[in-house]
Short mmCIF file of C-alpha atoms in Angstrom, two decimals:
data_model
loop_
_atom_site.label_atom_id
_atom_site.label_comp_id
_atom_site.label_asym_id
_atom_site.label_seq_id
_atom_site.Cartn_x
_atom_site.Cartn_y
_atom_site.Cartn_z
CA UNK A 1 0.00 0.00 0.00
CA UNK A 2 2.92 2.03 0.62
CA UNK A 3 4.25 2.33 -2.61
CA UNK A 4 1.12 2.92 -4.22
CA UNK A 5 0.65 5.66 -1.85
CA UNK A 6 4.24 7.08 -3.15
CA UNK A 7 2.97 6.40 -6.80
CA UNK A 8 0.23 8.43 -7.00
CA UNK A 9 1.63 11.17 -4.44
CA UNK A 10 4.84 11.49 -7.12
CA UNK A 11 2.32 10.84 -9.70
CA UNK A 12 4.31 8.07 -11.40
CA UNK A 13 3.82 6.14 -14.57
CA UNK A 14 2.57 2.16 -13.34
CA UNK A 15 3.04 -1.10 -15.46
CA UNK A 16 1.91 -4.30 -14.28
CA UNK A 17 4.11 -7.33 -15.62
CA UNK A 18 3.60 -10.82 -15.24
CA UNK A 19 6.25 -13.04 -16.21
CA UNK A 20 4.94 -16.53 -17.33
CA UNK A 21 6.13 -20.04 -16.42
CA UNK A 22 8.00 -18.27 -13.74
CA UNK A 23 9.47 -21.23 -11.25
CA UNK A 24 10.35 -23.18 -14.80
CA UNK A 25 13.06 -20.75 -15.34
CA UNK A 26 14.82 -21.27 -12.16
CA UNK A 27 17.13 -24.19 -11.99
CA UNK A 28 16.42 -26.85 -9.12
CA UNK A 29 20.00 -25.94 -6.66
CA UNK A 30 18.80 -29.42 -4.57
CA UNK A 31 18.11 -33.20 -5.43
CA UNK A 32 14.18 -33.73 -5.84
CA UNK A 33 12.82 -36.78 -7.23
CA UNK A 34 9.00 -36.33 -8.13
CA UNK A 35 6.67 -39.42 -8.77
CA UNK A 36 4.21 -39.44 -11.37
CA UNK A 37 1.26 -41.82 -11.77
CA UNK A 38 -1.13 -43.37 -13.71
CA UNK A 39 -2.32 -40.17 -16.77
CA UNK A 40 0.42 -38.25 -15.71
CA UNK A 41 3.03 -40.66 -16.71
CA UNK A 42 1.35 -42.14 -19.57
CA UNK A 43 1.44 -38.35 -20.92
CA UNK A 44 4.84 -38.15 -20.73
CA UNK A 45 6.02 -41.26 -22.42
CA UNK A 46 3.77 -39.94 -25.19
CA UNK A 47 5.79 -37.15 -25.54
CA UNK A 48 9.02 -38.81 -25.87
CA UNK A 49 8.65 -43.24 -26.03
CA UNK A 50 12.18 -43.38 -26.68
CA UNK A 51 13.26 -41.94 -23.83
CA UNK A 52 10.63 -42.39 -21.17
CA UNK A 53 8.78 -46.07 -21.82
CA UNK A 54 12.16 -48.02 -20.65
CA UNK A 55 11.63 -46.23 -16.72
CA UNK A 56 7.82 -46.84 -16.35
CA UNK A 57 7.47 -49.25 -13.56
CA UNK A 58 3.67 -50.87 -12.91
CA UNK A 59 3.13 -50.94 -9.31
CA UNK A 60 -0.76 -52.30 -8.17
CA UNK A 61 -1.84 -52.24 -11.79
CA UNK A 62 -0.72 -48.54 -12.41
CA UNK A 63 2.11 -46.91 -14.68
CA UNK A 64 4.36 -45.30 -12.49
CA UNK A 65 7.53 -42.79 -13.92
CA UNK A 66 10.14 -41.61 -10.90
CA UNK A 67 11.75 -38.31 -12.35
CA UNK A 68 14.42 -35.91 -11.72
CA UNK A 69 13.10 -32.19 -11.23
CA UNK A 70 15.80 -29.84 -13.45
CA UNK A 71 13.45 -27.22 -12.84
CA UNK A 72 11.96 -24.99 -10.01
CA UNK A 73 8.17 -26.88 -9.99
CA UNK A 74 5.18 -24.99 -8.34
CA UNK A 75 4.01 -27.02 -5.24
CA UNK A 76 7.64 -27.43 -3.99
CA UNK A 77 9.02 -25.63 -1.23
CA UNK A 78 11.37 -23.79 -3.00
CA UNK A 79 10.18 -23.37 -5.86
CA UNK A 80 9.26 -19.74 -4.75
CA UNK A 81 12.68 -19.05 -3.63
CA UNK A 82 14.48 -20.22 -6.12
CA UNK A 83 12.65 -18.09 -8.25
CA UNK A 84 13.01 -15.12 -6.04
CA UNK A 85 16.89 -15.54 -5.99
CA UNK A 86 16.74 -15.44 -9.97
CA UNK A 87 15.00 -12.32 -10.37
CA UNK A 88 16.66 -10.54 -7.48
CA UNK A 89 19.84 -11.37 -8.93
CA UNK A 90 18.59 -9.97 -12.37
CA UNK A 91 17.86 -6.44 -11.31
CA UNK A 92 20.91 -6.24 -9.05
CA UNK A 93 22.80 -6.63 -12.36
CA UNK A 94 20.40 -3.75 -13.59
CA UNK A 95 21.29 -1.71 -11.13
CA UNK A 96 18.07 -1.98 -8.62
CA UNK A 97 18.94 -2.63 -4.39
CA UNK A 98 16.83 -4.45 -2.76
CA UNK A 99 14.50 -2.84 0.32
CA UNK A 100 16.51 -4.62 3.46
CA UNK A 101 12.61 -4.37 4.60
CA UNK A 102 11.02 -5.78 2.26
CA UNK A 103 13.13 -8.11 0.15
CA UNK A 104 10.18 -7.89 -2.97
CA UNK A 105 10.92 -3.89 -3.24
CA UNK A 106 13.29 -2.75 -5.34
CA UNK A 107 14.58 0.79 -6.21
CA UNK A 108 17.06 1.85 -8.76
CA UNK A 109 17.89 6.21 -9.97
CA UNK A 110 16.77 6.37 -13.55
CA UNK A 111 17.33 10.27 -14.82
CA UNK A 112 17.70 11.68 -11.26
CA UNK A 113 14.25 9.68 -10.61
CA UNK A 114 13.63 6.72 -8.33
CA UNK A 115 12.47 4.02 -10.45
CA UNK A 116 10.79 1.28 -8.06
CA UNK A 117 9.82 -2.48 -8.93
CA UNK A 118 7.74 -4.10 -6.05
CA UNK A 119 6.47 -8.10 -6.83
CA UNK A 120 4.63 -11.17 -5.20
CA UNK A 121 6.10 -14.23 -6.77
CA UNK A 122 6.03 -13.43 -10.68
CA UNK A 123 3.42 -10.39 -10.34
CA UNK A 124 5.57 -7.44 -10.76
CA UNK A 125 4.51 -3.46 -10.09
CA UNK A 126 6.73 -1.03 -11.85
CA UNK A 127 6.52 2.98 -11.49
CA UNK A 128 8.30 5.51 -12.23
CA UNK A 129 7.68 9.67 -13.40
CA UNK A 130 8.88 9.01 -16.66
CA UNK A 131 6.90 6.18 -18.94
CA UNK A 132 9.94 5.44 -21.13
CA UNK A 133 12.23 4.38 -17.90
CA UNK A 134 9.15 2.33 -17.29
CA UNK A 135 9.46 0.82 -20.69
CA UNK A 136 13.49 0.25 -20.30
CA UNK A 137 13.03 -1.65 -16.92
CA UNK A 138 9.89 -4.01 -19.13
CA UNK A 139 12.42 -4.67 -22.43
CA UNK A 140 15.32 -5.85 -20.27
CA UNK A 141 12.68 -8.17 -17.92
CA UNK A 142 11.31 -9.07 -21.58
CA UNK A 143 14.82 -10.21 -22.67
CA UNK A 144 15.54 -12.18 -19.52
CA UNK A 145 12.26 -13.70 -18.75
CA UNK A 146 9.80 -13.70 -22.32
CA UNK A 147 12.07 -15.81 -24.81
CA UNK A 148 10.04 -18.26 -24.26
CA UNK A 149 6.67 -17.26 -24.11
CA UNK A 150 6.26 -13.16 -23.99
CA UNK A 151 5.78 -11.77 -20.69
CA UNK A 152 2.02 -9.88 -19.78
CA UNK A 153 2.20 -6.33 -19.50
CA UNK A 154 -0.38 -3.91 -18.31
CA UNK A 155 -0.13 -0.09 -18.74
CA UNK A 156 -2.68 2.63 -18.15
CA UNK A 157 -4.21 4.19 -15.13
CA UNK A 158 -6.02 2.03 -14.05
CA UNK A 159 -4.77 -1.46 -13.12
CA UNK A 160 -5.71 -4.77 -11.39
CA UNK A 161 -3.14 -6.65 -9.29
CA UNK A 162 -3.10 -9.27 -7.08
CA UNK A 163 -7.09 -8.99 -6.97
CA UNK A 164 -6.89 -5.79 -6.64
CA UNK A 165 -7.54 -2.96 -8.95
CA UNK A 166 -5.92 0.19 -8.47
CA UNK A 167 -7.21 3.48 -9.62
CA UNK A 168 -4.08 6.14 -10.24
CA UNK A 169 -7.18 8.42 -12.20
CA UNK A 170 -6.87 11.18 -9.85
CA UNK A 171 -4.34 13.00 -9.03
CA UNK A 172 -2.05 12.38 -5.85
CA UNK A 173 -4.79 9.54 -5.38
CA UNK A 174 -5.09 6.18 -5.89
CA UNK A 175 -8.37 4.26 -5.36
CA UNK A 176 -7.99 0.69 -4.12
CA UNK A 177 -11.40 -1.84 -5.34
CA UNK A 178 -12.12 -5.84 -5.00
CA UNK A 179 -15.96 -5.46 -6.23
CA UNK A 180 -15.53 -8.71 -8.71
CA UNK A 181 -13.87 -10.74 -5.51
CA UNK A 182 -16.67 -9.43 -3.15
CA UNK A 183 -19.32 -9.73 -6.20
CA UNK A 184 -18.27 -13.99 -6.50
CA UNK A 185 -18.18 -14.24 -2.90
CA UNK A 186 -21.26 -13.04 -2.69
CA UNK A 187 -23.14 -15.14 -5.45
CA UNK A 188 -22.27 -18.37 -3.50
CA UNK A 189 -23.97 -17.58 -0.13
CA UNK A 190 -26.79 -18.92 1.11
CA UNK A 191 -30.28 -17.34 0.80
CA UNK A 192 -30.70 -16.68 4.09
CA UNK A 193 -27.24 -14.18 4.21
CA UNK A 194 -29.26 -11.80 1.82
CA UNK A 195 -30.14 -8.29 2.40
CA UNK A 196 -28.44 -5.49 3.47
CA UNK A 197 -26.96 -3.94 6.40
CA UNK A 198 -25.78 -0.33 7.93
CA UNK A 199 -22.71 -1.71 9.77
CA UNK A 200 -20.34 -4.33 9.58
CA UNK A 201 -21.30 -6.26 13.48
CA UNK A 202 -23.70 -5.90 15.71
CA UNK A 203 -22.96 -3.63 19.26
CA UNK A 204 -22.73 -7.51 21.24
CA UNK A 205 -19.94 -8.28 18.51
CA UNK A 206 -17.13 -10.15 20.96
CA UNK A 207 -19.95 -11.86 23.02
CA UNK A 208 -19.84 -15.40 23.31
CA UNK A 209 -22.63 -17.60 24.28
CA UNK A 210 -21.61 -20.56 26.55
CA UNK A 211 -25.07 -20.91 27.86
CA UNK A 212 -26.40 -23.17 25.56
CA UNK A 213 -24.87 -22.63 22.40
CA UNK A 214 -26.45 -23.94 18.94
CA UNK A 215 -22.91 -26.00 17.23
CA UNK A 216 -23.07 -25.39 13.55
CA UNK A 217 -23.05 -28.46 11.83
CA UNK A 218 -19.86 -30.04 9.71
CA UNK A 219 -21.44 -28.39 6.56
CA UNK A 220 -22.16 -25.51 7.67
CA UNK A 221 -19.00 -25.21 9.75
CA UNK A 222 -17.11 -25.29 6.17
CA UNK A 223 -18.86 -22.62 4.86
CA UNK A 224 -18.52 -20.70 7.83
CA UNK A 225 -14.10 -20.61 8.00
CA UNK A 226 -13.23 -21.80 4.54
CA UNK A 227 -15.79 -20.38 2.40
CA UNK A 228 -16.29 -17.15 4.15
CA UNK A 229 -14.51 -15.80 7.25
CA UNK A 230 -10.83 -16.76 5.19
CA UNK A 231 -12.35 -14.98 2.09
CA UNK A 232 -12.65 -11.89 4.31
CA UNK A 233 -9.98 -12.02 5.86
CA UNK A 234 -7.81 -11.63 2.34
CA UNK A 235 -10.47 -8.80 1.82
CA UNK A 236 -10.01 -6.98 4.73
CA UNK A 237 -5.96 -6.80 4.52
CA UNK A 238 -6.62 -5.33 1.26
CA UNK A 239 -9.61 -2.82 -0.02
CA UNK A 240 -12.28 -2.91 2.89
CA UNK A 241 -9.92 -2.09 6.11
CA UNK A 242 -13.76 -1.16 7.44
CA UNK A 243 -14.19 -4.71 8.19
CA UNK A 244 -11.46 -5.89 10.11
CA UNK A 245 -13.03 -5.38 13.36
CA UNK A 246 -16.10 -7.58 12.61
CA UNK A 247 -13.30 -10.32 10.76
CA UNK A 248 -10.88 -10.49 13.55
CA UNK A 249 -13.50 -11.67 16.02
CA UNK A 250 -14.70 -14.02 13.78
CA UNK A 251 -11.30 -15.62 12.94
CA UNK A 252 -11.15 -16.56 16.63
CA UNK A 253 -14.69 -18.06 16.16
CA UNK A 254 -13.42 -20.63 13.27
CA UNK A 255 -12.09 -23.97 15.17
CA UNK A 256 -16.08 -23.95 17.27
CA UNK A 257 -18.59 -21.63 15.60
CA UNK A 258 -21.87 -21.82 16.82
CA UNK A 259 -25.21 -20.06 15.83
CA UNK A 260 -24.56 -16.81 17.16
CA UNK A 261 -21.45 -16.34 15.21
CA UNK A 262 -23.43 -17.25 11.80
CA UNK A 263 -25.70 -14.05 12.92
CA UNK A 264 -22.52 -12.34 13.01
CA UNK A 265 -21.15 -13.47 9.77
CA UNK A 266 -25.03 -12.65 8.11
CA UNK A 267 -24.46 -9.03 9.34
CA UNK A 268 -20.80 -8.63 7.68
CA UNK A 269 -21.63 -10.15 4.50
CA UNK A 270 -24.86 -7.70 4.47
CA UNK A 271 -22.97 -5.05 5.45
CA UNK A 272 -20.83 -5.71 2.30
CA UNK A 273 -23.46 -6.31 -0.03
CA UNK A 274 -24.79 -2.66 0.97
CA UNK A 275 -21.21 -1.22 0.68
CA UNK A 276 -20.29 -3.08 -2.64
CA UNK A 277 -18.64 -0.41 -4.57
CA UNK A 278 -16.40 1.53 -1.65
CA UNK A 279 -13.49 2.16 -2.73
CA UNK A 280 -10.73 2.53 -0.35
CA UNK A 281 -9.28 6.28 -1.19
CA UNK A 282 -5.35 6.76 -0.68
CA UNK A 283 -3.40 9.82 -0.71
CA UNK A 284 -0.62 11.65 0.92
CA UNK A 285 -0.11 15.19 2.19
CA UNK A 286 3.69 14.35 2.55
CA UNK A 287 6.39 11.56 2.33
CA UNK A 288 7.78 12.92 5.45
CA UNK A 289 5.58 12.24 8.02
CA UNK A 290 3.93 9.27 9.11
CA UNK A 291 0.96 8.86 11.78
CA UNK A 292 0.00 6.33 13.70
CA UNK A 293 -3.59 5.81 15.70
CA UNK A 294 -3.00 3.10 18.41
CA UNK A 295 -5.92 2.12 20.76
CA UNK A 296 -7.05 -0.81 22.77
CA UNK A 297 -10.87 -1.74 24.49
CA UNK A 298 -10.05 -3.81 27.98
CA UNK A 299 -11.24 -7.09 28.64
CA UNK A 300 -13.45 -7.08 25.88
CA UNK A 301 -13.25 -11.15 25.35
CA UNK A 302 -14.84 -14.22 26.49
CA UNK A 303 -11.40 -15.22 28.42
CA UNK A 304 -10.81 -11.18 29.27
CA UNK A 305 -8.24 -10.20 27.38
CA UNK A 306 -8.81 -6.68 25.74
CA UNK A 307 -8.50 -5.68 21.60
CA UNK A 308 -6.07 -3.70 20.07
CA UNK A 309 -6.71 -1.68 16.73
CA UNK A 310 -3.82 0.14 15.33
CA UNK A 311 -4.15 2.89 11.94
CA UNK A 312 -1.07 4.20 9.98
CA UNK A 313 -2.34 7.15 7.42
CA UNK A 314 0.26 9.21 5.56
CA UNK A 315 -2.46 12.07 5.21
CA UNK A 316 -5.91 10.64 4.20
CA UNK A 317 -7.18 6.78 4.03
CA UNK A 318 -5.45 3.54 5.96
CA UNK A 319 -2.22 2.64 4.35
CA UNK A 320 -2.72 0.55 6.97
CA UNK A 321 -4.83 -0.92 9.77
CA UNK A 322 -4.58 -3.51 12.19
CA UNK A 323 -7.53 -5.48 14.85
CA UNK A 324 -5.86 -8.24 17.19
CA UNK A 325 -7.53 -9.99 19.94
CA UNK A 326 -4.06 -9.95 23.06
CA UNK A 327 -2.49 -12.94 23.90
CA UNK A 328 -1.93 -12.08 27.59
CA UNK A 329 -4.74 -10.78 30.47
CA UNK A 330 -4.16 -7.62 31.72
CA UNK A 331 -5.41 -5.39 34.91
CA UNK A 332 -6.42 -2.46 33.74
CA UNK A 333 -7.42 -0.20 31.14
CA UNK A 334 -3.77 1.59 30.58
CA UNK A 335 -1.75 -1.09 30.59
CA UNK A 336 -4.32 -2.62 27.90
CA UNK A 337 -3.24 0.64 25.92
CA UNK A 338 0.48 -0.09 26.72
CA UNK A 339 0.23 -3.75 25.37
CA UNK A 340 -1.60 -2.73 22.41
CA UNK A 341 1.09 -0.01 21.58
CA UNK A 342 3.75 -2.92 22.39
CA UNK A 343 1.67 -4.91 19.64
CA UNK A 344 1.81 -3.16 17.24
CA UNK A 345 5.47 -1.46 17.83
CA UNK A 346 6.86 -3.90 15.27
CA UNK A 347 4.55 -2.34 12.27
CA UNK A 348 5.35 1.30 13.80
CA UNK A 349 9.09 0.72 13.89
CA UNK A 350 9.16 -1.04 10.60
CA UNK A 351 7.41 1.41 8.37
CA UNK A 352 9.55 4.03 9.20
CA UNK A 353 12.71 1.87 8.10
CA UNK A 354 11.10 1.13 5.16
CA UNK A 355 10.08 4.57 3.85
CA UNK A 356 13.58 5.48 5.16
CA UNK A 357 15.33 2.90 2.56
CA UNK A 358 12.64 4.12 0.16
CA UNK A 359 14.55 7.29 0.56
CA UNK A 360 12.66 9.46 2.02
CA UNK A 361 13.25 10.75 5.34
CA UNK A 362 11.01 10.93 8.39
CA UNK A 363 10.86 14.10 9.53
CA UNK A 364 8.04 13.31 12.41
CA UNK A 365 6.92 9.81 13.49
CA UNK A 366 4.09 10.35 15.56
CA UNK A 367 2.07 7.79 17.69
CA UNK A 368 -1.52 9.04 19.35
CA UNK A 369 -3.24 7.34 21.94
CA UNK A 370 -5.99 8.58 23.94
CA UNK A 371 -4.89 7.30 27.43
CA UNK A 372 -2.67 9.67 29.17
CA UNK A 373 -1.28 7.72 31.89
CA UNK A 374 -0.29 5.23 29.46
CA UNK A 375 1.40 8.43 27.59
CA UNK A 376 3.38 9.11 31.31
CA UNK A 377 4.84 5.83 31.35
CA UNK A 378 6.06 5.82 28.05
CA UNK A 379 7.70 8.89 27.73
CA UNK A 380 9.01 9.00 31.37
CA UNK A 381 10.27 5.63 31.75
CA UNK A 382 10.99 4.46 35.56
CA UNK A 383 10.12 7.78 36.64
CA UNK A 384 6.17 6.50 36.43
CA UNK A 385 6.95 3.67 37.58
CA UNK A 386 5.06 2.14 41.02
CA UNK A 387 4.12 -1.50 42.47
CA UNK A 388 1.38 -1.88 40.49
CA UNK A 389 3.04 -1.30 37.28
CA UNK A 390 6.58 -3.21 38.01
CA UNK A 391 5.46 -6.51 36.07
CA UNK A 392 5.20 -4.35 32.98
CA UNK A 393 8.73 -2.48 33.01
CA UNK A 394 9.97 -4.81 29.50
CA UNK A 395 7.00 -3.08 27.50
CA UNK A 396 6.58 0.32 28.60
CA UNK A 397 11.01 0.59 28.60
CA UNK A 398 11.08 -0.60 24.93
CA UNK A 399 8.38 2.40 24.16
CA UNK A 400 10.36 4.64 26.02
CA UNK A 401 13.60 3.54 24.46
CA UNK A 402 12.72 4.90 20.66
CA UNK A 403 11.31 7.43 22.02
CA UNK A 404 14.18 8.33 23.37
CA UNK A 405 16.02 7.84 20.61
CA UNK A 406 14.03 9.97 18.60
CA UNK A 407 12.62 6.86 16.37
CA UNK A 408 9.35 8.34 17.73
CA UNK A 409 6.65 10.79 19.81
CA UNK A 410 3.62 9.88 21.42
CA UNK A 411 0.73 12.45 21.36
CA UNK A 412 -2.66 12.93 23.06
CA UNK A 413 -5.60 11.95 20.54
CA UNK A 414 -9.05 12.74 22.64
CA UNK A 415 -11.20 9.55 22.27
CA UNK A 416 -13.72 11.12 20.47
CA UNK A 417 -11.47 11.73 17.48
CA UNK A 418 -9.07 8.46 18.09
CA UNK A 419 -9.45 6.70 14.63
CA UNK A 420 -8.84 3.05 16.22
CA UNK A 421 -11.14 2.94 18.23
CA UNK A 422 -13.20 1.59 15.04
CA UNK A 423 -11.11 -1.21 15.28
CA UNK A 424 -11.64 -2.17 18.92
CA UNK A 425 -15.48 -2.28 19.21
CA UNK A 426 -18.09 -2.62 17.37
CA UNK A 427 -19.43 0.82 16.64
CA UNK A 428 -22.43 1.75 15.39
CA UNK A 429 -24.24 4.83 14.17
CA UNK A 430 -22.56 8.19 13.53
CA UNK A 431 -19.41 7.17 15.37
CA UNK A 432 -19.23 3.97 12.60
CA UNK A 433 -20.27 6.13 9.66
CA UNK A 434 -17.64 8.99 11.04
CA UNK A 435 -14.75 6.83 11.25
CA UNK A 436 -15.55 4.53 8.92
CA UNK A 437 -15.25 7.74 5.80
CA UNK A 438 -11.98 8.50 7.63
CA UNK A 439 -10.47 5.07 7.04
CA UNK A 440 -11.67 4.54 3.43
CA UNK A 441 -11.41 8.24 3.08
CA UNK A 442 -14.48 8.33 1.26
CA UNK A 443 -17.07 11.23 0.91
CA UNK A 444 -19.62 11.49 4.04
#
């Protein structure tokens, strides 16, 4: 999302390349013997009797070929890798380094301009200012990868990748869709999930009935995690950050779902039906400083542990958003805040690395939270420190260590403004509608 973000803010040129038969044109760097049965093998000895009919072997009636892999195969474990290695060695020869960050960015000066490549296996996003360095960077991937079969290449404004399209239409903008992934998703529900909906979960979102609970069946247990809630899930990390609050609670519904959490998933998937076209709206008022939105609601779980929801914006829209049940109980309110901050410290501390190898240097890194006694211990250290807060000194010192070292400042957000608290609770209302336009950055 990042480095769309920096597209459209620098209002670059974007190509979208896929390079076919990808893993086949990295060589194998281990022994891997691969056994092929019955069709499979027969197929082969068709292509070539000579040399394939003498090593069939017939073992319980079936044709059987043991072979020697040459070639990076999809399925094998490092097939990915392999192919990885290939390509990253490719455009160091070009010129490119690699993002110590993100090992699938890669950034090389083309006419005083940075010229950046970022890929997921053998989907490749290329932008730069100028559309000719963009065509350079696609005739030397077209000599190394397309003598074979020609590589795919996209150009325009508008462009899908990795399900996603992405809409560079508007200046400094770029407008992030899945309405063909939600639209299929949506045609193989149930009846009874029809309808529409005004927000994503209902106010009794992380209750839990253990009562007398209604067990969804084995079918319907399917449909529930495989069909749905992991279907949202990819969603949610994606184009509709507005969800993740109502998916994250469900994902720790999956191994035991019961009634109850059906009724949940009815409401999301109505919710989304109702919302189909929102597009989530990116755009940066500088490269310079990044924001973070970090809150947490206490003891909000069946088993008591509290909810953190995390926002990083570089102006307006969620580059990125996070909603995470904790994996330890907690005794109050602030240090629920102080975990959630130590959650999500790893995203914080990482994004500003990354933009900083993008080349472009942070001038403020700025964390709000909405709990000023939290604040106190994490700017002053030991100095807030008392008996009840001793078991937490590991936490609040790492805070207080990049703050300290300038990686970072934490600033007072008042609650009714604090952007995650959408993704601790289940809001409804104007306070949904409110933050929910502020996260998509879509018009009111």
């Amino acid at each position: 999302m990042l480095t769309s973000v920096i597209d459209a803010k620098e209002n670059r040129d974007v190509a979208i390349v896929d390079i076919p038969g990808a893993f086949m044109q990295a060589d194998m760097d281990e022994l891997v013997h691969m056994k092929l049965e019955g069709k499979m093998a027969e197929l082969l000895v068709r292509l070539d009797p000579k040399l394939y009919r003498k090593y069939i072997q017939v073992k319980k009636g079936r044709n059987v070929l043991y072979v020697e892999l040459k070639k990076a195969l999809y399925g094998t474990l490092r097939a990915a890798l392999l192919f990885w290695r290939l390509l990253t060695a490719k455009l160091k020869e070009w010129g490119f380094k690699i993002n110590p960050y993100d090992w699938c960015v890669a950034n090389k000066m083309i006419n005083g301009k940075q010229c950046t490549i970022v890929w997921h296996v053998d989907d490749l996003k290329i932008s730069h200012v100028d559309s000719k360095a963009v065509t350079g960077v696609i005739d030397q991937l077209q000599a190394a990868f397309g003598t074979e079969t020609p590589i795919t290449v996209k150009r325009g404004k508008i462009q899908d990748y990795l399900g996603m399209t992405l809409d560079f239409s508007s200046p400094g903008k770029v407008r992030i869709t899945m309405i063909d992934y939600i639209k299929n998703m949506l045609a193989d529900l149930p009846s009874d999930m029809d309808g529409a909906a005004a927000t994503a979960a209902p106010t009794h979102l992380f209750e839990v009935n253990i009562t007398d609970p209604i067990m969804l069946d084995e079918d319907n247990a399917t449909l529930f995690h495989h069909s749905n809630v992991a279907k949202l899930l990819f969603l949610c990390k994606r184009a509709r950050p507005d969800i993740q609050t109502a998916v994250s609670f469900l994902c720790t519904r999956v191994k035991g779902p019961d009634q109850d959490d059906y009724k949940k998933l009815t409401r999301l998937v109505k919710y989304l039906r109702a919302t189909l076209d929102m597009p989530l709206t990116l755009e940066a008022d500088t490269l310079n400083i990044l924001k973070w939105w970090v809150d947490a609601s206490y003891a909000v779980h069946l088993d008591m542990k509290s909810h953190t929801g995390g926002v990083l914006s570089l102006g307006k829209g969620t580059g990125y958003a996070a909603s995470k049940k904790q994996k330890l109980n907690v005794i109050s309110s602030m240090e629920s805040e102080l975990v959630g901050v130590s959650n999500m410290m790893p995203q914080i501390i990482c994004s500003m690395y990354f933009m900083n190898a993008q080349g472009y240097d942070i001038d403020e890194y700025i964390v709000y939270q909405d709990n000023q006694s939290t604040m106190l211990m994490e700017n002053n250290g030991r100095a807030s420190n008392s008996k009840r807060t001793r078991h937490i000194n590991i936490r609040y010192f790492f805070v207080t260590d990049r703050i300290a070292n300038g990686d970072m400042s934490v600033k007072y957000c008042p609650t009714g403004i604090m952007v995650a608290d959408y993704f601790t609770k289940a809001l409804q209302g104007t306070p949904f509608k409110t933050f929910r336009d502020l996260i998509m950055n879509c018009d009111p």
